[in-house]
Amino acid sequence: MNQKQDIRALNKEQLRDFFVAQNNKAFRGNQVYEWLWRKGAHNFDEMTNISKDTRNMLEANFVINHIEVDTMQQSSDGTIKNAIKLHDGLVVESVLIPTETRTTACVSSQVGCSLNCTFCATARIKKMRNLNPDEIYDQVVAIDQQSRLYQNHKLSNIVFMGMGEPLLNYNNVLKSIEKITSDEGLAISPKRITLSTVGLPKMIKKLADDEVKFNLAVSLHSAIDEVRSAMMPINEKSNLSELLESLQYWYVKTKKKITFEYVVWKGINDKKKDIDALVDYCKKIPSKVNLIEYNAIEEAGFQQADAKAIDYYVRTLEKNNITVNVRKSRGKDIDAACGQLANKHAQENSEEERC
Ligand code: SF4
C-alpha cells in the first residue's frame, strides 16, 4: 500500500511544481501553502478557496500531519509543560517559560537522546528518531497560542534546549528555524532564538559556514576535560580544546558571543580549580556564563552546590570581567525545569520500543 506523503514536508516551490504536474495552475501551490502555514489548516476541507475536486485530489495524495498537545501541566510559577503527541504516537515535551518581560518556548528536537549526559533525565530515553521541521515548528506555534491565552502577549523567545541534541538533527532544526523566522511563518527574529548544544565542533563550524543568525549556547559544566568527560561522554570524542577551536571559528565568522550553560554540582565542580579553569576558558573566547540552578532527578546522584560555592563563581567571573547570570529554574513542581524533561510518556515510548 502506498503511504501518503506529509504535504507539509514540501516547500512552496515543490507545491507549485506538484500542481503544474497535475495540469493545474502553479498559484494553487501558493494558496495551499498559505493554508498549511499561515492559516494552520488541519484538513483539506478547510481550504475553502480550493475547489472540491482539487481538495479530493490532495486528499488522495497527501496527509497533513500535525502534533497534538496530549497533556498540559501548569506550574505554580506559570510555567507550562506540554506532552506533545506526534503523528506516529511518540511523545516529546515542550515548555513555556514566562517571566515578567518575556515568554520563552523551550522545544525538543529529537525523541530521546543518544548522548547520555549523566545528569540529564532525557538521557534515560534512547533516541528513537529526529523530529521533522514541522514537528518542531508546531511546538512553537502551540506555545505561542498558550502565551497569548495565559500571558496576554505573544511568544518572545525560543530555546532549543528540550529533548535531544539539535545539532544531531541539523537539517530539520535549521529548516524549522527558517520557517519560524520567515514572514510566511511566525516572523520571529533569529536574534530571539538560541540553539543549545553539548558542543559538536564539526557542526558548530558548519553553523558558522552556513552564516546562521541565531544565538549559540553550549552546555559546558566544566572546563576540565576529566571532569567534563565523566559527566558528558561526548567530551571523550571531542575535547575542550577542539570545542574551543570551533567556537573561535564561530566567533570569527558570526561575531556572536557564546553563552556557556553551567551547573555547579556539589563535590563535582565546586572547587577553586574548577572556577579558575572556567575563567581561563572564557578568556579565550568572547562569552558569557549562565549559572543554572540544578533540579535533582531521581537516581542521578547529583546535588546542587551550596550557595557559597555559586556565589564564589559569580564573584570570580565578575572580577575577571566575564558576564554571568544566575538562572533560577522554573516549573520544578511539574518536572519542567532544565534537565528534567523525560516525560513519563516518553519513557513509555521507550518501554514499548523494547517490548
Ligand atoms: S543534556 Fe542534552 S545532549 Fe545531554 S543527554 Fe540530555 S538532551 Fe541529550
Coordinates of C-alpha atoms and ligand atoms in Angstrom, one line a residue:
M1 CA 0.0 0.0 0.0
N2 CA 1.3 3.4 -0.9
Q3 CA 1.9 5.6 2.1
K4 CA 0.6 9.1 1.6
Q5 CA 3.2 11.9 1.9
D6 CA 3.1 14.6 4.5
I7 CA 2.2 17.7 2.4
R8 CA 3.9 20.0 5.0
A9 CA 7.3 18.4 4.0
L10 CA 7.0 20.2 0.7
N11 CA 8.2 23.7 0.3
K12 CA 6.3 26.3 -1.8
E13 CA 8.3 25.6 -5.0
Q14 CA 7.6 21.9 -4.7
L15 CA 3.9 22.5 -4.1
R16 CA 3.8 24.8 -7.2
D17 CA 5.6 22.1 -9.2
F18 CA 3.1 19.5 -8.0
F19 CA 0.2 21.5 -9.2
V20 CA 1.8 22.1 -12.6
A21 CA 2.5 18.3 -12.9
Q22 CA -1.3 17.8 -12.3
N23 CA -2.1 20.2 -15.2
N24 CA -3.3 22.7 -12.6
K25 CA -2.2 26.3 -12.0
A26 CA 1.1 26.9 -10.1
F27 CA -0.6 29.6 -7.9
R28 CA -2.7 26.9 -6.3
G29 CA 0.5 25.8 -4.7
N30 CA 0.8 29.3 -3.1
Q31 CA -2.8 29.1 -1.9
V32 CA -2.3 25.6 -0.3
Y33 CA 1.0 26.7 1.2
E34 CA -0.8 29.7 2.9
W35 CA -3.4 27.4 4.3
L36 CA -0.9 25.0 5.6
W37 CA 1.4 27.5 7.3
R38 CA -0.2 31.0 7.9
K39 CA -3.7 29.6 8.4
G40 CA -2.6 26.4 10.1
A41 CA -5.2 24.2 8.3
H42 CA -5.5 20.7 9.8
N43 CA -7.5 19.2 6.9
F44 CA -8.0 19.9 3.2
D45 CA -11.7 20.7 3.7
E46 CA -10.7 23.9 5.5
M47 CA -9.2 25.2 2.2
T48 CA -12.3 27.0 1.1
N49 CA -10.8 28.8 -1.9
I50 CA -9.7 25.5 -3.4
S51 CA -12.3 23.5 -5.5
K52 CA -13.8 20.3 -4.0
D53 CA -12.2 18.3 -6.8
T54 CA -8.8 19.7 -6.1
R55 CA -9.2 19.1 -2.4
N56 CA -10.2 15.5 -3.1
M57 CA -7.1 15.1 -5.3
L58 CA -4.9 16.5 -2.5
E59 CA -6.6 14.1 0.0
A60 CA -5.8 11.2 -2.3
N61 CA -2.1 12.1 -2.4
F62 CA -1.2 13.6 0.9
V63 CA -1.9 13.8 4.7
I64 CA -1.5 16.8 6.9
N65 CA 0.5 15.7 9.9
H66 CA 0.1 17.9 13.0
I67 CA 1.3 17.5 16.5
E68 CA -1.2 17.3 19.3
V69 CA -0.9 18.7 22.8
D70 CA -1.7 15.5 24.6
T71 CA -1.4 16.8 28.2
M72 CA -0.7 20.2 29.6
Q73 CA 0.6 20.8 33.1
Q74 CA 0.7 24.2 34.7
S75 CA 3.2 25.1 37.4
S76 CA 2.5 27.4 40.3
D77 CA 5.0 29.8 38.8
G78 CA 3.1 29.9 35.4
T79 CA 5.4 27.5 33.6
I80 CA 3.5 25.1 31.3
K81 CA 4.8 21.7 30.3
N82 CA 3.3 20.1 27.2
A83 CA 3.4 16.4 26.4
I84 CA 3.3 16.5 22.6
K85 CA 1.9 13.5 20.7
L86 CA 3.5 13.1 17.2
H87 CA 1.7 11.6 14.3
D88 CA 3.2 8.1 14.9
G89 CA 2.2 8.1 18.6
L90 CA 5.6 9.0 20.0
V91 CA 5.7 11.8 22.6
V92 CA 8.1 14.6 23.3
E93 CA 7.9 17.6 25.7
S94 CA 8.0 21.3 25.2
V95 CA 7.8 24.1 27.9
L96 CA 6.5 27.6 28.1
I97 CA 8.6 29.7 30.5
P98 CA 7.1 33.0 31.5
T99 CA 8.9 35.9 33.1
E100 CA 7.7 39.4 33.7
T101 CA 9.1 40.7 30.4
R102 CA 9.1 37.7 28.1
T103 CA 7.8 34.2 27.3
T104 CA 10.2 31.6 26.1
A105 CA 9.5 28.4 24.4
C106 CA 11.8 25.5 25.1
V107 CA 11.4 23.0 22.3
S108 CA 12.6 19.4 21.6
S109 CA 14.4 18.4 18.5
Q110 CA 14.6 14.6 18.9
V111 CA 12.6 11.8 20.6
G112 CA 15.0 10.7 23.3
C113 CA 18.7 11.4 23.0
S114 CA 21.8 9.3 22.3
L115 CA 24.4 11.3 24.2
N116 CA 24.0 10.0 27.7
C117 CA 24.9 13.0 29.8
T118 CA 24.8 11.6 33.3
F119 CA 22.9 14.5 34.9
C120 CA 20.1 14.6 32.3
A121 CA 16.7 12.9 32.6
T122 CA 16.2 12.8 28.8
A123 CA 19.3 10.6 28.5
R124 CA 17.3 7.7 30.0
I125 CA 15.2 7.6 26.9
K126 CA 17.0 6.1 24.0
K127 CA 16.9 8.1 20.8
M128 CA 14.1 6.9 18.7
R129 CA 14.0 9.4 15.9
N130 CA 14.6 13.0 14.8
L131 CA 11.7 15.4 14.7
N132 CA 10.9 16.8 11.3
P133 CA 10.8 20.5 10.7
D134 CA 7.1 20.9 11.1
E135 CA 7.0 19.0 14.4
I136 CA 9.5 21.5 15.7
Y137 CA 7.6 24.4 14.2
D138 CA 4.3 23.2 15.6
Q139 CA 5.7 23.1 19.2
V140 CA 6.5 26.8 18.8
V141 CA 3.0 27.6 17.4
A142 CA 1.4 25.7 20.2
I143 CA 3.4 27.7 22.8
D144 CA 2.7 31.0 21.1
Q145 CA -1.0 30.2 21.4
Q146 CA -0.6 29.4 25.1
S147 CA 1.3 32.5 25.6
R148 CA -1.4 34.7 24.1
L149 CA -4.0 32.9 26.2
Y150 CA -2.3 32.7 29.6
Q151 CA 0.2 35.6 29.4
N152 CA -1.7 38.0 27.2
H153 CA 1.2 38.5 24.9
K154 CA 2.8 36.6 22.1
L155 CA 5.8 34.4 22.4
S156 CA 9.1 36.3 22.5
N157 CA 12.0 33.9 22.6
I158 CA 12.8 30.3 21.6
V159 CA 15.4 28.0 23.0
F160 CA 16.4 24.6 21.5
M161 CA 17.0 23.1 24.9
G162 CA 14.4 20.5 25.2
M163 CA 14.8 16.8 24.5
G164 CA 17.6 15.8 22.1
E165 CA 20.8 17.3 20.7
P166 CA 19.7 19.8 18.0
L167 CA 23.0 19.6 16.1
L168 CA 22.4 15.9 15.5
N169 CA 19.2 16.8 13.7
Y170 CA 20.9 19.7 11.8
N171 CA 18.9 20.0 8.6
N172 CA 15.5 19.7 10.2
V173 CA 16.3 22.1 13.0
L174 CA 17.6 24.7 10.5
K175 CA 14.6 24.2 8.3
S176 CA 12.3 24.8 11.3
I177 CA 14.1 28.0 12.2
E178 CA 13.8 29.1 8.6
K179 CA 10.1 28.7 8.9
I180 CA 9.8 30.2 12.4
T181 CA 11.7 33.4 11.2
S182 CA 10.0 33.7 7.8
D183 CA 7.2 36.2 7.1
E184 CA 5.1 33.2 6.0
G185 CA 5.7 31.5 9.3
L186 CA 5.9 33.3 12.7
A187 CA 8.2 36.2 11.7
I188 CA 10.2 35.8 14.9
S189 CA 13.7 37.4 14.8
P190 CA 16.6 35.0 14.8
K191 CA 18.1 37.2 17.5
R192 CA 15.4 35.8 19.8
I193 CA 16.3 32.2 19.1
T194 CA 19.1 30.2 20.9
L195 CA 20.3 26.8 19.9
S196 CA 21.8 25.0 22.9
T197 CA 24.3 22.1 22.2
V198 CA 26.6 19.9 24.1
G199 CA 29.2 21.2 21.7
L200 CA 29.9 19.2 18.5
P201 CA 32.9 21.0 16.9
K202 CA 32.3 19.9 13.3
M203 CA 28.6 21.0 13.4
I204 CA 29.5 24.3 15.2
K205 CA 31.8 25.1 12.3
K206 CA 29.1 24.1 9.8
L207 CA 26.7 26.6 11.6
A208 CA 29.2 29.3 11.2
D209 CA 29.8 28.4 7.5
D210 CA 26.0 28.5 7.0
E211 CA 26.0 32.0 8.4
V212 CA 23.1 31.4 10.7
K213 CA 21.8 34.5 12.5
F214 CA 20.6 32.9 15.7
N215 CA 22.5 32.6 19.0
L216 CA 24.6 29.7 20.2
A217 CA 24.8 28.3 23.7
V218 CA 27.0 25.4 24.9
S219 CA 26.3 23.2 27.8
L220 CA 29.8 23.4 29.3
H221 CA 29.5 22.4 33.0
S222 CA 33.3 22.0 33.4
A223 CA 36.4 23.5 31.7
I224 CA 38.5 20.5 32.9
D225 CA 38.5 17.5 30.4
E226 CA 38.4 14.7 33.0
V227 CA 35.6 16.3 35.0
R228 CA 33.5 17.1 31.8
S229 CA 34.1 13.6 30.3
A230 CA 32.8 12.0 33.4
M231 CA 29.5 13.8 33.1
M232 CA 29.3 14.2 29.3
P233 CA 30.7 11.2 27.4
I234 CA 30.8 13.3 24.2
N235 CA 33.8 15.1 25.7
E236 CA 35.9 12.0 25.2
K237 CA 35.3 12.2 21.4
S238 CA 35.7 16.0 21.1
N239 CA 37.6 17.5 24.0
L240 CA 37.6 21.1 25.3
S241 CA 40.4 22.3 23.1
E242 CA 38.6 21.1 19.9
L243 CA 35.4 22.7 21.2
L244 CA 37.2 25.9 21.8
E245 CA 38.7 26.0 18.3
S246 CA 35.3 25.5 16.8
L247 CA 33.8 28.3 19.0
Q248 CA 36.6 30.7 17.9
Y249 CA 35.8 29.8 14.3
W250 CA 32.1 30.5 15.0
Y251 CA 33.0 33.9 16.6
V252 CA 35.3 35.0 13.8
K253 CA 32.6 34.2 11.2
T254 CA 29.5 35.4 13.1
K255 CA 30.8 38.0 15.6
K256 CA 28.3 36.5 18.1
K257 CA 29.3 35.8 21.7
I258 CA 28.8 32.3 23.0
T259 CA 26.7 31.6 26.1
F260 CA 28.1 28.8 28.3
E261 CA 25.4 27.0 30.3
Y262 CA 26.9 25.8 33.5
V263 CA 25.5 24.0 36.6
V264 CA 27.6 23.8 39.8
W265 CA 27.3 20.4 41.5
K266 CA 28.4 19.6 45.0
G267 CA 31.7 17.8 45.1
I268 CA 32.0 17.7 41.3
N269 CA 32.8 21.2 40.0
D270 CA 32.5 23.4 43.1
K271 CA 36.3 23.9 43.8
K272 CA 38.6 26.8 43.2
K273 CA 40.4 24.8 40.4
D274 CA 37.0 24.4 38.6
I275 CA 36.3 28.1 38.8
D276 CA 39.8 29.0 37.7
A277 CA 39.6 26.7 34.7
L278 CA 36.3 28.2 33.7
V279 CA 37.7 31.8 33.9
D280 CA 40.7 30.7 31.7
Y281 CA 38.4 29.1 29.2
C282 CA 36.1 32.1 28.9
K283 CA 39.0 34.4 28.4
K284 CA 39.9 32.6 25.2
I285 CA 36.5 33.3 23.5
P286 CA 34.0 36.2 23.8
S287 CA 31.4 34.6 26.0
K288 CA 29.1 34.9 29.0
V289 CA 28.1 32.4 31.6
N290 CA 24.6 31.3 32.7
L291 CA 24.8 29.5 36.0
I292 CA 21.7 27.3 36.1
E293 CA 20.0 26.0 39.1
Y294 CA 20.0 22.2 39.1
N295 CA 16.9 20.2 39.6
A296 CA 17.8 16.8 41.0
I297 CA 16.4 13.9 39.1
E298 CA 15.8 10.5 40.7
E299 CA 18.8 8.2 40.9
A300 CA 21.2 10.5 39.2
G301 CA 23.1 11.2 42.5
F302 CA 23.9 14.9 41.6
Q303 CA 23.2 17.6 44.1
Q304 CA 23.3 21.3 43.5
A305 CA 26.3 23.0 45.1
D306 CA 25.7 25.2 48.1
A307 CA 25.0 28.9 47.8
K308 CA 28.6 29.8 48.9
A309 CA 30.2 28.0 46.0
I310 CA 27.8 29.6 43.5
D311 CA 28.4 33.0 45.0
Y312 CA 32.2 32.4 44.6
Y313 CA 31.7 31.5 41.0
V314 CA 29.7 34.7 40.4
R315 CA 32.3 36.9 42.2
T316 CA 35.3 35.4 40.4
L317 CA 33.7 35.6 37.0
E318 CA 32.7 39.2 37.6
K319 CA 36.1 40.1 38.9
N320 CA 37.5 38.8 35.6
N321 CA 35.0 40.9 33.6
I322 CA 33.1 37.9 32.4
T323 CA 29.3 38.5 32.3
V324 CA 27.5 36.0 34.5
N325 CA 23.7 35.4 35.1
V326 CA 22.3 33.2 37.7
R327 CA 19.2 31.4 36.2
K328 CA 16.6 30.2 38.6
S329 CA 14.9 27.1 37.3
R330 CA 11.2 27.3 36.7
G331 CA 8.4 24.7 36.7
K332 CA 10.2 22.4 39.2
D333 CA 6.9 21.2 40.6
I334 CA 5.9 19.7 37.3
D335 CA 9.4 18.4 36.3
A336 CA 9.6 21.0 33.5
A337 CA 12.9 22.5 34.7
C338 CA 16.2 22.2 32.9
G339 CA 17.4 18.6 32.8
Q340 CA 14.1 17.2 33.9
L341 CA 12.5 16.6 30.5
A342 CA 12.0 12.9 30.4
N343 CA 8.2 12.6 30.3
K344 CA 6.5 9.5 31.6
H345 CA 5.0 9.1 28.1
A346 CA 8.5 9.1 26.5
Q347 CA 9.6 6.5 29.0
E348 CA 6.5 4.5 28.0
N349 CA 7.7 5.0 24.3
S350 CA 10.9 3.5 25.3
E351 CA 9.3 0.6 27.1
E352 CA 7.1 -0.1 24.1
E353 CA 10.2 0.1 21.8
R354 CA 11.9 -2.5 24.0
C355 CA 8.8 -4.8 24.0
Ligands
SF4_1 S1 21.8 17.2 28.2 FE1 21.1 17.3 26.0 S2 22.6 16.2 24.9 FE2 22.9 15.6 27.0 S3 21.6 13.7 27.2 FE3 20.3 15.5 27.8 S4 19.2 16.0 26.0 FE4 21.0 14.7 25.3

